Amino acid sequence: MGANSSSISELPENEYLQKLSGSEPISENDPFWNQLLSFSFTTPTNSADLKLLEEATISVCKSLVEKNPRTGNLGSLIKVFLSRTKELKISAECQNHLFIWQAHNALFIICCLLKVFISRMSEEELQLHFTYEEKAGPSSYGAECEDLIEELLCCLIQLIVEIPLLDITYSISLEAVTTLIVFLSCQLFHKEILRESIIHRYLMHGRCLPYTSRLVKTLLYNFIRQERSPPPGTHVFQQQTDGGGLLYGIASGVATGLWTVFTLGGVGSKASAQLEQCSPLASQSLLLLLVLANLTDTPDTPNPYRQAIMSFKNTQDNTAFSSSNPHAFQINFNSLYTALCDQQKSDQATLLLYMLLHQNSNVRTYVLARTDIENLVLPILEILYHVEERNSHHVYMALIILLILTEDDGFNRSIHEVILKNITWYAERVLTEISLGSLLILVVIRTIQYNMTRTRDKYLHTNCLAALANMSAQFRSLHQYAAQRIISYTCRHLRRYVYVLDKLYFPHSHCSTLQHCFSTLSDNGEELLSLTCSHILRSYASSLFSLLSKKHNKVLEQATQSLRGSLGSNDSPLPDYHFWEMSDCLHFSETKLRHAQDLNVIEEVIRMMLEIINSCLTNSLHHNPNLVYALLYKRDLFEQFRTHPSFQDIMQNIDLVISFFSSRLEQAGAELSVERVLEIIKQGAVALPKDRLRKFPELKFKYVEEEQPEEFFIPRDIQLFTMDSG
């Protein structure tokens, strides 16, 4: 580095870097700094080049780590940067390219070195490298070095919020944001959540605190504006592409690893990478905002950045700010909403949307009042539809956003009034015209189905079902395909329930005993249940009872109680009617336990789907003839479960609707067309007395965040850096 352009291959032998990392102290007033900072650099544009940079500078960094406690050259470099930032605002106004260029280069070097230092030492050790007094001993470290750290942090925040964003200041603004992210990357090297951090303390107290609302506001506007990196020729240093400065390339890996919790290891999605290339400042600003918002509270002070995010208001809101929150501010909600709609392919933007909907009531109220809600919901549905291509955390956030939205009855009604045309990304069926509500149902059911067959995550399908349940009372004019999928998905699990039950109790049978029972017995549900329990008791050994989970299905519980009662004592041992040897029981125990667990999950899904169907029939039967049609088409399977002890109560209304409309169809004669059947259903919906349907409590589920969400959001002990530790 120095007055000439530098390349990666030249760095190990660069005389200025060697002097910086050498054994001689360099005063902050030494002309050396002007020579060091007068460099241009060819920007690495991929991970391979970044790795080459790390390998080329490893000797310099290791030497500086070793010698800096004696030379204090890092502290001198920081003081040089601090002195130059005092005139940055004037330099920007006067278009002083040279001054901004050298200030940027100083920050560039600081951030590169800081990344290495943080990866190799604790915060306490880092403090010792931030200052040096020539005539003082080691005991002089401490207060002054802490002040220097705080001064640098405060300077970076001032640079972000006060320097106007121009072509010539874009790069230094980007590096300032990135340097703050690198400062916060200490968390990556700790297995536990950092609850007492030197860096956190400075950012949340003291000189940095008054800038809280301005910093959050600036970062949000950086995200909203999505300013692209200026083209070559407008930068203050040489640039190959519009992908951002070298420091962006280096530290974006740190930032992504620090905050992209979705990837479980710091590798961003393709969509995120593309967005970063479009606007590196917007991407880095969003990452910094998310990190700041999730710093842990201190015992005496809540996180001020989270408070600011929770309380900011629309610029059109003229109500007074609460005196209890000094960090509140105003921002243009229309611009924010547009940016959130446009950027949902980025998992970081999805996380921001989640935070705002969950924590800021002003934003949530505004979003729910929008008349173009489809602009926000459609990108979320696309995330869920392409679940195979998304990481699990991105899918989780998208699903929780839907759950939060469906808590509002107005939203649940309005989505059925929005008609969409030609949804090209939905491949299972051509949808030339469908309501947003029906499309939401289709995508959520598809997500549940994918989860049940692939990931098998209980919490994911629970949240999916909760969103459908919240919507069920307001189902309106369901598309015939959406109605068909609701019923067919329920029937699929009813069949699966029979299959797993059969595998659990009759694994040696060459034929499917329970399926045979279901297909050959009459409609007498009591006879069916009695025969099922009889088979269970005769073929199930006591050894397997002990292996089943506490939440085993009610059929088995009733059968066990019935048998013990017949023996006259609850303490009597179960007779062994099993035809296997004990070794057979042990051999099949693991498989049986898995089947028992599957049975519990399937039963929960069936129960919830039946409640969703029942809620729709009870509250909006006359608005959904397609759902009644689909239910009648599959009535034989539903009738088999009318007296099942786990579903008996919820089946009453469904059975009543099936019986009522079946009777009217029989009276109308045979060979009815689809149009005629739907006409009879619409007429019957008006004629069916509403008081005949049993009322159940309204299905309402509310998302509740964990008490310590940072356990989920903040990654720990992730070794992103590839520096040679030797």
Short mmCIF file of C-alpha atoms in Angstrom, two decimals, residues 232-665:
data_model
loop_
_atom_site.label_atom_id
_atom_site.label_comp_id
_atom_site.label_asym_id
_atom_site.label_seq_id
_atom_site.Cartn_x
_atom_site.Cartn_y
_atom_site.Cartn_z
CA PRO A 232 -16.56 3.19 -11.38
CA GLY A 233 -15.10 6.67 -11.68
CA THR A 234 -17.25 8.22 -8.98
CA HIS A 235 -15.54 6.38 -6.13
CA VAL A 236 -12.67 7.92 -4.26
CA PHE A 237 -10.57 4.84 -4.99
CA GLN A 238 -10.21 2.37 -7.83
CA GLN A 239 -13.06 -0.09 -8.29
CA GLN A 240 -13.71 -2.96 -10.68
CA THR A 241 -17.39 -3.61 -10.22
CA ASP A 242 -20.44 -2.10 -8.61
CA GLY A 243 -20.42 -4.70 -5.88
CA GLY A 244 -19.10 -2.43 -3.12
CA GLY A 245 -15.70 -1.68 -1.63
CA LEU A 246 -13.11 -4.22 -0.60
CA LEU A 247 -14.09 -3.87 3.02
CA TYR A 248 -17.68 -4.64 2.10
CA GLY A 249 -16.49 -7.85 0.48
CA ILE A 250 -14.42 -8.79 3.51
CA ALA A 251 -16.85 -7.86 6.22
CA SER A 252 -20.04 -8.95 4.50
CA GLY A 253 -18.95 -12.46 5.41
CA VAL A 254 -18.71 -11.36 9.03
CA ALA A 255 -22.04 -9.58 8.87
CA THR A 256 -23.82 -12.46 7.22
CA GLY A 257 -22.42 -14.90 9.71
CA LEU A 258 -23.26 -12.63 12.61
CA TRP A 259 -26.83 -12.06 11.70
CA THR A 260 -28.09 -14.43 9.03
CA VAL A 261 -29.42 -16.81 11.64
CA PHE A 262 -31.40 -18.66 9.01
CA THR A 263 -28.38 -20.29 7.42
CA LEU A 264 -26.98 -21.93 10.56
CA GLY A 265 -23.42 -21.27 9.56
CA GLY A 266 -23.08 -17.98 7.82
CA VAL A 267 -23.70 -18.94 4.18
CA GLY A 268 -26.30 -16.57 2.75
CA SER A 269 -28.96 -17.54 0.23
CA LYS A 270 -28.56 -16.79 -3.47
CA ALA A 271 -31.32 -14.23 -3.28
CA SER A 272 -29.63 -12.43 -0.40
CA ALA A 273 -26.31 -12.39 -2.23
CA GLN A 274 -27.94 -10.87 -5.31
CA LEU A 275 -29.58 -8.17 -3.23
CA GLU A 276 -26.31 -7.37 -1.50
CA GLN A 277 -24.68 -6.82 -4.89
CA CYS A 278 -27.48 -4.43 -5.87
CA SER A 279 -27.18 -2.29 -2.76
CA PRO A 280 -24.39 -3.22 -0.36
CA LEU A 281 -25.11 -0.22 1.89
CA ALA A 282 -28.77 -1.19 2.22
CA SER A 283 -27.84 -4.80 2.96
CA GLN A 284 -25.19 -3.95 5.54
CA SER A 285 -27.42 -1.32 7.18
CA LEU A 286 -30.17 -3.89 7.58
CA LEU A 287 -27.75 -6.40 9.10
CA LEU A 288 -26.44 -3.83 11.58
CA LEU A 289 -29.98 -2.80 12.51
CA LEU A 290 -30.95 -6.42 13.23
CA VAL A 291 -27.86 -6.99 15.36
CA LEU A 292 -28.41 -3.81 17.37
CA ALA A 293 -32.07 -4.63 17.92
CA ASN A 294 -31.17 -7.98 19.43
CA LEU A 295 -28.46 -6.91 21.84
CA THR A 296 -29.41 -8.26 25.25
CA ASP A 297 -30.84 -5.95 27.88
CA THR A 298 -28.63 -4.98 30.78
CA PRO A 299 -29.92 -5.35 34.36
CA ASP A 300 -30.52 -1.60 34.69
CA THR A 301 -31.23 -0.58 31.08
CA PRO A 302 -33.37 -2.10 28.32
CA ASN A 303 -31.91 -2.19 24.83
CA PRO A 304 -32.42 1.37 23.47
CA TYR A 305 -32.21 0.24 19.84
CA ARG A 306 -35.02 -2.25 20.37
CA GLN A 307 -37.02 0.49 22.11
CA ALA A 308 -36.53 2.74 19.09
CA ILE A 309 -37.69 0.01 16.70
CA MET A 310 -40.72 -0.72 18.87
CA SER A 311 -41.92 2.87 19.07
CA PHE A 312 -41.23 4.81 15.86
CA LYS A 313 -44.27 6.31 14.14
CA ASN A 314 -45.48 7.38 10.72
CA THR A 315 -44.52 10.86 9.53
CA GLN A 316 -48.25 11.52 9.10
CA ASP A 317 -48.93 10.70 12.74
CA ASN A 318 -49.28 13.98 14.65
CA THR A 319 -49.83 12.51 18.10
CA ALA A 320 -47.30 13.40 20.78
CA PHE A 321 -44.46 11.05 21.63
CA SER A 322 -44.55 9.25 24.95
CA SER A 323 -42.22 10.80 27.50
CA SER A 324 -41.31 7.32 28.71
CA ASN A 325 -39.44 6.57 25.49
CA PRO A 326 -36.77 9.11 24.53
CA HIS A 327 -35.74 7.12 21.45
CA ALA A 328 -38.96 7.44 19.43
CA PHE A 329 -38.86 9.04 15.97
CA GLN A 330 -40.92 9.29 12.78
CA ILE A 331 -40.39 7.69 9.39
CA ASN A 332 -42.33 7.47 6.15
CA PHE A 333 -44.43 4.30 6.50
CA ASN A 334 -45.44 4.22 2.84
CA SER A 335 -41.79 4.07 1.74
CA LEU A 336 -41.01 1.48 4.41
CA TYR A 337 -43.96 -0.68 3.34
CA THR A 338 -42.89 -0.54 -0.31
CA ALA A 339 -39.32 -1.56 0.56
CA LEU A 340 -40.53 -4.45 2.72
CA CYS A 341 -42.76 -5.71 -0.10
CA ASP A 342 -39.94 -5.48 -2.64
CA GLN A 343 -37.19 -7.12 -0.57
CA GLN A 344 -38.80 -10.26 0.86
CA LYS A 345 -36.52 -12.54 -1.14
CA SER A 346 -33.91 -11.53 1.41
CA ASP A 347 -34.20 -13.47 4.65
CA GLN A 348 -32.91 -10.40 6.54
CA ALA A 349 -35.80 -8.32 5.18
CA THR A 350 -38.24 -11.03 6.25
CA LEU A 351 -36.79 -10.91 9.74
CA LEU A 352 -37.16 -7.13 9.83
CA LEU A 353 -40.80 -7.46 8.78
CA TYR A 354 -41.36 -10.00 11.54
CA MET A 355 -39.80 -7.70 14.15
CA LEU A 356 -41.84 -4.70 13.07
CA LEU A 357 -45.15 -6.57 12.96
CA HIS A 358 -44.51 -8.25 16.29
CA GLN A 359 -43.00 -5.37 18.25
CA ASN A 360 -44.22 -2.11 16.70
CA SER A 361 -47.98 -1.68 17.02
CA ASN A 362 -47.89 1.44 14.80
CA VAL A 363 -46.41 -0.52 11.90
CA ARG A 364 -48.76 -3.46 12.45
CA THR A 365 -51.83 -1.20 12.42
CA TYR A 366 -50.63 0.53 9.27
CA VAL A 367 -49.91 -2.72 7.41
CA LEU A 368 -53.28 -4.23 8.30
CA ALA A 369 -55.03 -1.08 7.06
CA ARG A 370 -53.39 -1.18 3.62
CA THR A 371 -55.72 -1.83 0.71
CA ASP A 372 -52.90 -3.43 -1.29
CA ILE A 373 -52.04 -6.08 1.29
CA GLU A 374 -51.46 -8.58 -1.52
CA ASN A 375 -48.19 -6.81 -2.33
CA LEU A 376 -46.86 -7.98 1.04
CA VAL A 377 -48.60 -11.34 1.35
CA LEU A 378 -47.71 -12.69 -2.09
CA PRO A 379 -43.92 -12.55 -1.54
CA ILE A 380 -44.42 -14.30 1.82
CA LEU A 381 -46.48 -17.02 0.14
CA GLU A 382 -43.79 -17.44 -2.50
CA ILE A 383 -41.23 -18.08 0.25
CA LEU A 384 -43.44 -20.84 1.67
CA TYR A 385 -44.25 -22.25 -1.76
CA HIS A 386 -40.55 -22.65 -2.59
CA VAL A 387 -39.88 -24.24 0.79
CA GLU A 388 -37.48 -26.74 -0.79
CA GLU A 389 -35.21 -23.88 -1.88
CA ARG A 390 -35.35 -21.88 1.35
CA ASN A 391 -33.59 -22.49 4.61
CA SER A 392 -35.75 -23.48 7.55
CA HIS A 393 -35.39 -20.21 9.46
CA HIS A 394 -36.57 -18.14 6.50
CA VAL A 395 -39.62 -20.39 6.23
CA TYR A 396 -40.25 -20.07 9.97
CA MET A 397 -40.20 -16.26 9.83
CA ALA A 398 -42.52 -16.17 6.81
CA LEU A 399 -44.96 -18.49 8.52
CA ILE A 400 -44.95 -16.55 11.79
CA ILE A 401 -45.64 -13.36 9.82
CA LEU A 402 -48.75 -15.02 8.37
CA LEU A 403 -49.78 -16.16 11.84
CA ILE A 404 -49.46 -12.60 13.17
CA LEU A 405 -51.49 -11.23 10.26
CA THR A 406 -54.25 -13.84 10.67
CA GLU A 407 -54.78 -12.76 14.27
CA ASP A 408 -56.72 -9.82 12.78
CA ASP A 409 -60.30 -10.56 11.64
CA GLY A 410 -60.22 -7.65 9.21
CA PHE A 411 -57.26 -9.19 7.44
CA ASN A 412 -59.00 -12.57 7.30
CA ARG A 413 -62.04 -11.01 5.65
CA SER A 414 -60.21 -8.72 3.25
CA ILE A 415 -57.95 -11.40 1.72
CA HIS A 416 -61.03 -13.16 0.30
CA GLU A 417 -62.04 -9.94 -1.45
CA VAL A 418 -58.73 -9.57 -3.29
CA ILE A 419 -58.91 -11.42 -6.62
CA LEU A 420 -55.65 -12.47 -8.24
CA LYS A 421 -55.10 -13.52 -11.82
CA ASN A 422 -52.56 -15.92 -13.32
CA ILE A 423 -50.32 -16.90 -10.41
CA THR A 424 -47.44 -18.10 -12.53
CA TRP A 425 -45.25 -19.46 -9.71
CA TYR A 426 -47.95 -21.88 -8.51
CA ALA A 427 -47.18 -24.96 -10.61
CA GLU A 428 -49.53 -27.67 -9.27
CA ARG A 429 -52.51 -26.24 -11.07
CA VAL A 430 -53.27 -23.38 -13.45
CA LEU A 431 -54.89 -20.63 -11.38
CA THR A 432 -56.33 -18.12 -13.80
CA GLU A 433 -58.38 -16.44 -11.08
CA ILE A 434 -58.35 -17.02 -7.35
CA SER A 435 -58.78 -14.97 -4.19
CA LEU A 436 -55.76 -14.15 -2.05
CA GLY A 437 -57.40 -16.04 0.83
CA SER A 438 -57.83 -19.23 -1.19
CA LEU A 439 -54.24 -19.01 -2.44
CA LEU A 440 -53.02 -18.57 1.13
CA ILE A 441 -54.91 -21.74 2.13
CA LEU A 442 -53.38 -23.70 -0.75
CA VAL A 443 -49.82 -22.62 0.07
CA VAL A 444 -50.15 -23.26 3.81
CA ILE A 445 -51.60 -26.74 3.25
CA ARG A 446 -48.77 -27.46 0.82
CA THR A 447 -46.28 -26.36 3.49
CA ILE A 448 -47.87 -28.65 6.07
CA GLN A 449 -47.76 -31.54 3.63
CA TYR A 450 -44.09 -30.91 2.84
CA ASN A 451 -43.25 -30.73 6.53
CA MET A 452 -45.10 -33.93 7.38
CA THR A 453 -43.31 -35.89 4.66
CA ARG A 454 -39.85 -34.29 4.77
CA THR A 455 -38.77 -32.17 7.74
CA ARG A 456 -41.30 -33.54 10.26
CA ASP A 457 -41.09 -30.43 12.43
CA LYS A 458 -43.96 -30.33 14.90
CA TYR A 459 -43.78 -26.59 15.53
CA LEU A 460 -43.90 -25.74 11.84
CA HIS A 461 -47.09 -27.66 11.14
CA THR A 462 -48.61 -26.39 14.41
CA ASN A 463 -48.10 -22.78 13.30
CA CYS A 464 -49.49 -23.59 9.84
CA LEU A 465 -52.61 -25.07 11.35
CA ALA A 466 -52.93 -22.13 13.74
CA ALA A 467 -52.94 -19.69 10.81
CA LEU A 468 -55.64 -21.71 9.02
CA ALA A 469 -57.66 -21.93 12.22
CA ASN A 470 -57.52 -18.15 12.70
CA MET A 471 -58.87 -17.69 9.18
CA SER A 472 -61.51 -20.44 9.23
CA ALA A 473 -64.43 -18.44 10.60
CA GLN A 474 -63.99 -15.87 7.82
CA PHE A 475 -63.59 -18.29 4.90
CA ARG A 476 -65.51 -16.76 2.01
CA SER A 477 -66.21 -18.06 -1.51
CA LEU A 478 -63.41 -20.59 -1.36
CA HIS A 479 -61.98 -21.55 -4.71
CA GLN A 480 -63.03 -25.08 -5.64
CA TYR A 481 -59.40 -26.23 -5.61
CA ALA A 482 -58.80 -24.71 -2.16
CA ALA A 483 -61.93 -26.42 -0.81
CA GLN A 484 -60.87 -29.69 -2.40
CA ARG A 485 -57.38 -29.45 -0.84
CA ILE A 486 -58.80 -28.81 2.65
CA ILE A 487 -60.94 -31.94 2.46
CA SER A 488 -58.47 -34.15 0.59
CA TYR A 489 -55.66 -33.26 2.99
CA THR A 490 -57.88 -34.19 5.95
CA CYS A 491 -58.84 -37.46 4.26
CA ARG A 492 -55.22 -38.24 3.56
CA HIS A 493 -54.47 -38.10 7.26
CA LEU A 494 -57.54 -40.12 8.13
CA ARG A 495 -56.24 -42.89 5.87
CA ARG A 496 -52.75 -42.45 7.27
CA TYR A 497 -54.17 -42.76 10.77
CA VAL A 498 -55.72 -46.11 9.92
CA TYR A 499 -52.50 -47.29 8.26
CA VAL A 500 -50.25 -46.37 11.22
CA LEU A 501 -52.70 -47.81 13.71
CA ASP A 502 -52.66 -51.03 11.75
CA LYS A 503 -48.85 -51.10 11.63
CA LEU A 504 -48.66 -50.42 15.34
CA TYR A 505 -50.94 -53.23 16.45
CA PHE A 506 -50.78 -55.78 13.63
CA PRO A 507 -47.23 -55.67 12.21
CA HIS A 508 -47.22 -59.43 11.41
CA SER A 509 -50.49 -59.37 9.55
CA HIS A 510 -50.29 -60.03 5.81
CA CYS A 511 -53.40 -58.01 5.26
CA SER A 512 -54.35 -54.64 6.61
CA THR A 513 -56.66 -55.70 9.42
CA LEU A 514 -57.91 -52.29 10.44
CA GLN A 515 -58.31 -51.10 6.87
CA HIS A 516 -60.35 -54.24 6.21
CA CYS A 517 -62.49 -53.44 9.25
CA PHE A 518 -63.08 -49.89 8.06
CA SER A 519 -64.00 -50.98 4.57
CA THR A 520 -66.30 -53.89 5.45
CA LEU A 521 -68.11 -52.86 8.62
CA SER A 522 -71.46 -51.17 8.55
CA ASP A 523 -71.89 -47.54 9.53
CA ASN A 524 -72.26 -48.60 13.17
CA GLY A 525 -69.37 -46.69 14.75
CA GLU A 526 -69.76 -48.38 18.13
CA GLU A 527 -69.32 -51.80 16.55
CA LEU A 528 -66.22 -50.54 14.78
CA LEU A 529 -64.67 -49.17 17.98
CA SER A 530 -65.51 -52.31 19.90
CA LEU A 531 -63.93 -54.60 17.30
CA THR A 532 -60.85 -52.34 17.02
CA CYS A 533 -60.28 -52.39 20.79
CA SER A 534 -60.82 -56.15 20.87
CA HIS A 535 -58.09 -56.70 18.29
CA ILE A 536 -55.77 -54.34 20.14
CA LEU A 537 -56.20 -56.12 23.47
CA ARG A 538 -55.70 -59.59 22.07
CA SER A 539 -52.58 -58.72 20.11
CA TYR A 540 -50.73 -56.18 22.19
CA ALA A 541 -48.34 -57.22 24.96
CA SER A 542 -47.79 -55.40 28.21
CA SER A 543 -44.14 -54.83 27.28
CA LEU A 544 -45.16 -52.40 24.54
CA PHE A 545 -47.45 -50.37 26.81
CA SER A 546 -44.41 -49.21 28.76
CA LEU A 547 -42.76 -47.99 25.57
CA LEU A 548 -45.56 -45.69 24.47
CA SER A 549 -45.44 -41.97 25.13
CA LYS A 550 -47.63 -40.31 27.75
CA LYS A 551 -49.69 -38.71 25.02
CA HIS A 552 -50.76 -41.96 23.43
CA ASN A 553 -54.07 -41.96 21.58
CA LYS A 554 -57.33 -42.24 23.42
CA VAL A 555 -58.33 -45.48 21.75
CA LEU A 556 -55.46 -47.28 23.41
CA GLU A 557 -56.12 -45.60 26.77
CA GLN A 558 -59.77 -46.63 26.70
CA ALA A 559 -58.86 -50.18 25.74
CA THR A 560 -56.36 -50.45 28.59
CA GLN A 561 -58.84 -49.10 31.12
CA SER A 562 -61.53 -51.46 29.83
CA LEU A 563 -59.30 -54.51 30.20
CA ARG A 564 -58.12 -53.58 33.70
CA GLY A 565 -61.73 -53.07 34.72
CA SER A 566 -62.64 -56.53 33.50
CA LEU A 567 -59.90 -57.97 35.72
CA GLY A 568 -61.40 -56.25 38.73
CA SER A 569 -58.30 -54.35 39.87
CA ASN A 570 -56.20 -51.51 38.57
CA ASP A 571 -53.12 -53.27 39.95
CA SER A 572 -53.69 -56.54 38.14
CA PRO A 573 -51.12 -57.34 35.48
CA LEU A 574 -52.32 -57.36 31.90
CA PRO A 575 -52.67 -60.90 30.56
CA ASP A 576 -50.29 -61.75 27.77
CA TYR A 577 -52.44 -62.47 24.74
CA HIS A 578 -49.52 -61.62 22.46
CA PHE A 579 -48.36 -64.38 20.13
CA TRP A 580 -44.74 -63.17 19.88
CA GLU A 581 -41.77 -64.08 21.99
CA MET A 582 -40.25 -61.33 24.15
CA SER A 583 -37.32 -61.07 21.75
CA ASP A 584 -39.79 -60.16 19.02
CA CYS A 585 -41.17 -57.40 21.22
CA LEU A 586 -37.74 -55.93 21.81
CA HIS A 587 -36.91 -56.20 18.13
CA PHE A 588 -39.98 -54.21 17.13
CA SER A 589 -40.00 -51.80 20.10
CA GLU A 590 -38.17 -48.96 18.37
CA THR A 591 -40.37 -49.15 15.29
CA LYS A 592 -43.48 -49.34 17.43
CA LEU A 593 -42.45 -46.31 19.43
CA ARG A 594 -41.96 -44.35 16.22
CA HIS A 595 -45.39 -45.45 14.99
CA ALA A 596 -46.90 -44.42 18.32
CA GLN A 597 -45.34 -40.97 18.02
CA ASP A 598 -46.53 -40.69 14.42
CA LEU A 599 -50.01 -41.61 15.57
CA ASN A 600 -50.03 -38.76 18.09
CA VAL A 601 -48.97 -36.20 15.48
CA ILE A 602 -51.45 -37.47 12.89
CA GLU A 603 -54.25 -37.40 15.42
CA GLU A 604 -53.44 -33.79 16.34
CA VAL A 605 -53.44 -32.76 12.68
CA ILE A 606 -56.75 -34.54 12.02
CA ARG A 607 -58.32 -32.93 15.07
CA MET A 608 -57.24 -29.45 14.01
CA MET A 609 -58.33 -29.92 10.39
CA LEU A 610 -61.74 -31.12 11.55
CA GLU A 611 -62.02 -28.07 13.81
CA ILE A 612 -61.12 -25.81 10.87
CA ILE A 613 -63.79 -27.45 8.68
CA ASN A 614 -66.31 -27.25 11.53
CA SER A 615 -65.53 -23.57 12.14
CA CYS A 616 -66.15 -22.76 8.49
CA LEU A 617 -69.42 -24.74 8.39
CA THR A 618 -70.64 -23.13 11.60
CA ASN A 619 -69.80 -19.52 10.72
CA SER A 620 -69.95 -19.28 6.93
CA LEU A 621 -71.67 -22.35 5.50
CA HIS A 622 -73.71 -20.33 3.00
CA HIS A 623 -70.55 -18.61 1.69
CA ASN A 624 -68.73 -21.85 0.85
CA PRO A 625 -70.70 -24.24 -1.36
CA ASN A 626 -67.45 -25.63 -2.81
CA LEU A 627 -66.36 -26.82 0.64
CA VAL A 628 -69.69 -28.60 1.20
CA TYR A 629 -69.38 -30.19 -2.26
CA ALA A 630 -65.89 -31.49 -1.48
CA LEU A 631 -67.06 -32.76 1.89
CA LEU A 632 -69.95 -34.68 0.34
CA TYR A 633 -67.60 -36.17 -2.24
CA LYS A 634 -65.51 -37.73 0.54
CA ARG A 635 -68.35 -38.42 2.96
CA ASP A 636 -67.75 -42.17 3.21
CA LEU A 637 -64.39 -41.71 4.89
CA PHE A 638 -65.69 -39.06 7.30
CA GLU A 639 -68.61 -41.23 8.32
CA GLN A 640 -66.22 -43.96 9.47
CA PHE A 641 -64.83 -41.62 12.15
CA ARG A 642 -68.09 -40.19 13.47
CA THR A 643 -67.80 -42.05 16.80
CA HIS A 644 -64.03 -42.06 17.17
CA PRO A 645 -63.41 -40.94 20.79
CA SER A 646 -60.84 -38.33 19.76
CA PHE A 647 -63.05 -36.72 17.10
CA GLN A 648 -66.59 -37.56 18.20
CA ASP A 649 -67.50 -34.09 19.48
CA ILE A 650 -66.17 -32.16 16.52
CA MET A 651 -67.70 -34.65 14.04
CA GLN A 652 -71.26 -33.86 15.16
CA ASN A 653 -71.66 -30.76 12.99
CA ILE A 654 -69.79 -32.29 10.06
CA ASP A 655 -71.96 -35.41 10.24
CA LEU A 656 -75.10 -33.27 10.45
CA VAL A 657 -74.09 -31.29 7.33
CA ILE A 658 -73.26 -34.48 5.43
CA SER A 659 -76.59 -36.08 6.37
CA PHE A 660 -78.63 -32.95 5.62
CA PHE A 661 -77.20 -32.30 2.16
CA SER A 662 -76.98 -35.99 1.25
CA SER A 663 -80.70 -36.25 1.90
CA ARG A 664 -81.46 -33.27 -0.33
CA LEU A 665 -79.29 -34.69 -3.12
#
